[in-house]
Amino acid sequence: MTGGLALLAPGADQAHALARLHDRAFAGQSRPWQASEFAALLASAHVFAMGEPRAFALGRVIADEAELLTLATDPASRRQGLARACLAGFEDEARRRGAAQAFLEVAETNGAAVALYLAAGYQQSARRDKYYRLDDGRRADALILTKKL
């Protein structure tokens, strides 16, 4: 699934749509990002979003390094290749913007995301102990994953 992906335009409507999708995607896992946070990020020339109404990847490129800030898929649309397509779209746009490598953080408890990133060629380069606060009050380590683009 890659045909419906597009570079998403910044703006208040887009920020609200991304926040709603992010809230659904991360329900019960961690604090969802607010529309104001998406708007602030998208206002930067370094930040971009790739996606479609059911899934998106938000990233930024500075110098030759890309960071995947978040990737979200509507729970009703999972297991259809949308996350994989958004990740590939993020990598393509990052390369277009001059990135030679990409990195991301993912909660070690997010097994589906960890599996996606490892299958896409990312490798663990570090770990941040108890980085994420989960909705139930527990803490989860963040895995830092990297990939040459």
mmCIF file of C-alpha atoms in Angstrom:
data_model
loop_
_atom_site.group_PDB
_atom_site.id
_atom_site.type_symbol
_atom_site.label_atom_id
_atom_site.label_comp_id
_atom_site.label_asym_id
_atom_site.label_seq_id
_atom_site.Cartn_x
_atom_site.Cartn_y
_atom_site.Cartn_z
ATOM 1 C CA MET A 1 0.000 0.000 0.000
ATOM 2 C CA THR A 2 1.774 3.143 -1.161
ATOM 3 C CA GLY A 3 -0.450 4.711 -3.797
ATOM 4 C CA GLY A 4 -2.494 6.935 -1.490
ATOM 5 C CA LEU A 5 0.401 8.497 0.443
ATOM 6 C CA ALA A 6 1.033 12.206 0.139
ATOM 7 C CA LEU A 7 3.147 14.889 1.725
ATOM 8 C CA LEU A 8 0.662 16.439 4.164
ATOM 9 C CA ALA A 9 0.288 20.214 4.173
ATOM 10 C CA PRO A 10 0.740 22.078 7.463
ATOM 11 C CA GLY A 11 -2.125 24.009 9.001
ATOM 12 C CA ALA A 12 -4.621 23.968 11.845
ATOM 13 C CA ASP A 13 -6.987 21.494 10.178
ATOM 14 C CA GLN A 14 -4.140 19.088 9.482
ATOM 15 C CA ALA A 15 -2.816 19.434 13.046
ATOM 16 C CA HIS A 16 -6.254 18.583 14.472
ATOM 17 C CA ALA A 17 -6.640 15.586 12.141
ATOM 18 C CA LEU A 18 -3.194 14.257 13.093
ATOM 19 C CA ALA A 19 -3.917 14.738 16.804
ATOM 20 C CA ARG A 20 -7.207 12.821 16.547
ATOM 21 C CA LEU A 21 -5.535 9.958 14.692
ATOM 22 C CA HIS A 22 -2.593 9.922 17.110
ATOM 23 C CA ASP A 23 -5.016 9.759 20.052
ATOM 24 C CA ARG A 24 -6.764 6.698 18.575
ATOM 25 C CA ALA A 25 -3.490 5.016 17.637
ATOM 26 C CA PHE A 26 -1.869 5.396 21.059
ATOM 27 C CA ALA A 27 -4.949 4.928 23.286
ATOM 28 C CA GLY A 28 -3.928 3.193 26.484
ATOM 29 C CA GLN A 29 -0.206 3.406 25.720
ATOM 30 C CA SER A 30 0.961 6.952 26.370
ATOM 31 C CA ARG A 31 -0.148 10.567 26.358
ATOM 32 C CA PRO A 32 -1.469 11.538 22.929
ATOM 33 C CA TRP A 33 0.024 14.598 21.279
ATOM 34 C CA GLN A 34 -2.141 17.702 21.152
ATOM 35 C CA ALA A 35 -3.091 19.592 17.983
ATOM 36 C CA SER A 36 -1.003 22.541 19.206
ATOM 37 C CA GLU A 37 2.065 20.278 19.357
ATOM 38 C CA PHE A 38 1.505 19.049 15.809
ATOM 39 C CA ALA A 39 0.935 22.624 14.607
ATOM 40 C CA ALA A 40 4.170 23.824 16.222
ATOM 41 C CA LEU A 41 6.159 20.979 14.684
ATOM 42 C CA LEU A 42 4.625 21.375 11.229
ATOM 43 C CA ALA A 43 5.435 25.094 11.284
ATOM 44 C CA SER A 44 9.133 24.189 11.007
ATOM 45 C CA ALA A 45 10.635 23.918 7.534
ATOM 46 C CA HIS A 46 12.566 20.863 8.791
ATOM 47 C CA VAL A 47 9.437 18.885 9.703
ATOM 48 C CA PHE A 48 7.190 16.963 7.317
ATOM 49 C CA ALA A 49 4.354 14.479 7.469
ATOM 50 C CA MET A 50 3.649 11.677 5.003
ATOM 51 C CA GLY A 51 0.367 9.864 5.076
ATOM 52 C CA GLU A 52 -3.256 9.474 4.257
ATOM 53 C CA PRO A 53 -6.435 9.669 6.367
ATOM 54 C CA ARG A 54 -5.789 6.375 8.203
ATOM 55 C CA ALA A 55 -2.058 6.616 8.903
ATOM 56 C CA PHE A 56 0.857 9.037 8.926
ATOM 57 C CA ALA A 57 4.549 9.400 9.692
ATOM 58 C CA LEU A 58 5.895 12.672 11.086
ATOM 59 C CA GLY A 59 9.591 13.354 10.739
ATOM 60 C CA ARG A 60 12.258 15.980 10.497
ATOM 61 C CA VAL A 61 15.545 16.329 8.684
ATOM 62 C CA ILE A 62 18.407 18.436 9.953
ATOM 63 C CA ALA A 63 21.693 18.279 8.062
ATOM 64 C CA ASP A 64 22.095 14.643 6.960
ATOM 65 C CA GLU A 65 20.039 13.099 9.767
ATOM 66 C CA ALA A 66 16.345 12.240 9.802
ATOM 67 C CA GLU A 67 14.298 11.620 12.916
ATOM 68 C CA LEU A 68 10.999 9.778 12.838
ATOM 69 C CA LEU A 69 9.025 11.711 15.440
ATOM 70 C CA THR A 70 5.924 9.527 15.405
ATOM 71 C CA LEU A 71 4.111 7.037 13.243
ATOM 72 C CA ALA A 72 0.416 6.330 13.788
ATOM 73 C CA THR A 73 -2.162 4.031 12.227
ATOM 74 C CA ASP A 74 -5.864 4.034 13.022
ATOM 75 C CA PRO A 75 -6.540 0.832 15.007
ATOM 76 C CA ALA A 76 -9.372 -0.092 12.604
ATOM 77 C CA SER A 77 -6.889 0.000 9.696
ATOM 78 C CA ARG A 78 -3.977 -1.963 11.121
ATOM 79 C CA ARG A 79 -2.399 -4.978 9.399
ATOM 80 C CA GLN A 80 -2.988 -3.489 5.939
ATOM 81 C CA GLY A 81 0.560 -2.269 5.250
ATOM 82 C CA LEU A 82 -0.189 1.375 6.048
ATOM 83 C CA ALA A 83 2.529 1.776 8.688
ATOM 84 C CA ARG A 84 5.086 0.129 6.403
ATOM 85 C CA ALA A 85 4.049 2.442 3.564
ATOM 86 C CA CYS A 86 4.234 5.540 5.777
ATOM 87 C CA LEU A 87 7.663 4.483 7.040
ATOM 88 C CA ALA A 88 8.867 4.008 3.447
ATOM 89 C CA GLY A 89 7.380 7.397 2.525
ATOM 90 C CA PHE A 90 9.172 9.008 5.470
ATOM 91 C CA GLU A 91 12.474 7.453 4.365
ATOM 92 C CA ASP A 92 11.990 8.534 0.738
ATOM 93 C CA GLU A 93 11.201 12.130 1.725
ATOM 94 C CA ALA A 94 14.102 12.173 4.195
ATOM 95 C CA ARG A 95 16.478 11.055 1.432
ATOM 96 C CA ARG A 96 15.031 13.703 -0.886
ATOM 97 C CA ARG A 97 15.828 16.280 1.815
ATOM 98 C CA GLY A 98 19.433 15.083 2.070
ATOM 99 C CA ALA A 99 19.347 12.643 4.982
ATOM 100 C CA ALA A 100 21.891 9.830 4.944
ATOM 101 C CA GLN A 101 20.640 8.136 8.108
ATOM 102 C CA ALA A 102 17.477 7.939 10.170
ATOM 103 C CA PHE A 103 16.777 7.340 13.823
ATOM 104 C CA LEU A 104 13.739 6.913 16.040
ATOM 105 C CA GLU A 105 12.687 6.062 19.583
ATOM 106 C CA VAL A 106 10.123 3.379 20.309
ATOM 107 C CA ALA A 107 8.779 1.987 23.566
ATOM 108 C CA GLU A 108 10.118 -1.514 24.064
ATOM 109 C CA THR A 109 6.565 -2.507 25.044
ATOM 110 C CA ASN A 110 5.266 -1.592 21.561
ATOM 111 C CA GLY A 111 5.972 -4.980 20.020
ATOM 112 C CA ALA A 112 4.238 -4.317 16.700
ATOM 113 C CA ALA A 113 6.223 -1.121 16.114
ATOM 114 C CA VAL A 114 9.516 -2.708 17.145
ATOM 115 C CA ALA A 115 8.858 -5.584 14.714
ATOM 116 C CA LEU A 116 7.996 -3.127 11.915
ATOM 117 C CA TYR A 117 11.189 -1.121 12.371
ATOM 118 C CA LEU A 118 13.450 -4.171 12.643
ATOM 119 C CA ALA A 119 11.873 -5.685 9.506
ATOM 120 C CA ALA A 120 12.541 -2.365 7.711
ATOM 121 C CA GLY A 121 16.253 -2.598 8.524
ATOM 122 C CA TYR A 122 16.544 -0.485 11.667
ATOM 123 C CA GLN A 123 18.987 -1.652 14.331
ATOM 124 C CA GLN A 124 19.071 -0.883 18.028
ATOM 125 C CA SER A 125 21.847 1.547 18.876
ATOM 126 C CA ALA A 126 20.906 2.566 22.424
ATOM 127 C CA ARG A 127 18.306 2.301 25.190
ATOM 128 C CA ARG A 128 16.822 4.959 27.489
ATOM 129 C CA ASP A 129 15.774 3.408 30.780
ATOM 130 C CA LYS A 130 12.219 4.131 31.920
ATOM 131 C CA TYR A 131 11.828 6.863 29.291
ATOM 132 C CA TYR A 132 8.117 6.444 28.560
ATOM 133 C CA ARG A 133 5.359 6.836 31.126
ATOM 134 C CA LEU A 134 2.515 4.486 30.288
ATOM 135 C CA ASP A 135 -1.152 5.223 30.994
ATOM 136 C CA ASP A 136 -1.186 2.723 33.875
ATOM 137 C CA GLY A 137 1.707 4.523 35.608
ATOM 138 C CA ARG A 138 4.389 2.009 34.670
ATOM 139 C CA ARG A 139 7.534 3.096 32.868
ATOM 140 C CA ALA A 140 8.934 1.583 29.679
ATOM 141 C CA ASP A 141 12.399 1.794 28.198
ATOM 142 C CA ALA A 142 12.864 3.560 24.873
ATOM 143 C CA LEU A 143 14.820 1.737 22.218
ATOM 144 C CA ILE A 144 16.859 3.998 19.937
ATOM 145 C CA LEU A 145 16.901 2.516 16.453
ATOM 146 C CA THR A 146 18.953 3.705 13.496
ATOM 147 C CA LYS A 147 19.199 2.964 9.788
ATOM 148 C CA LYS A 148 21.418 4.139 6.954
ATOM 149 C CA LEU A 149 19.259 5.566 4.186
#
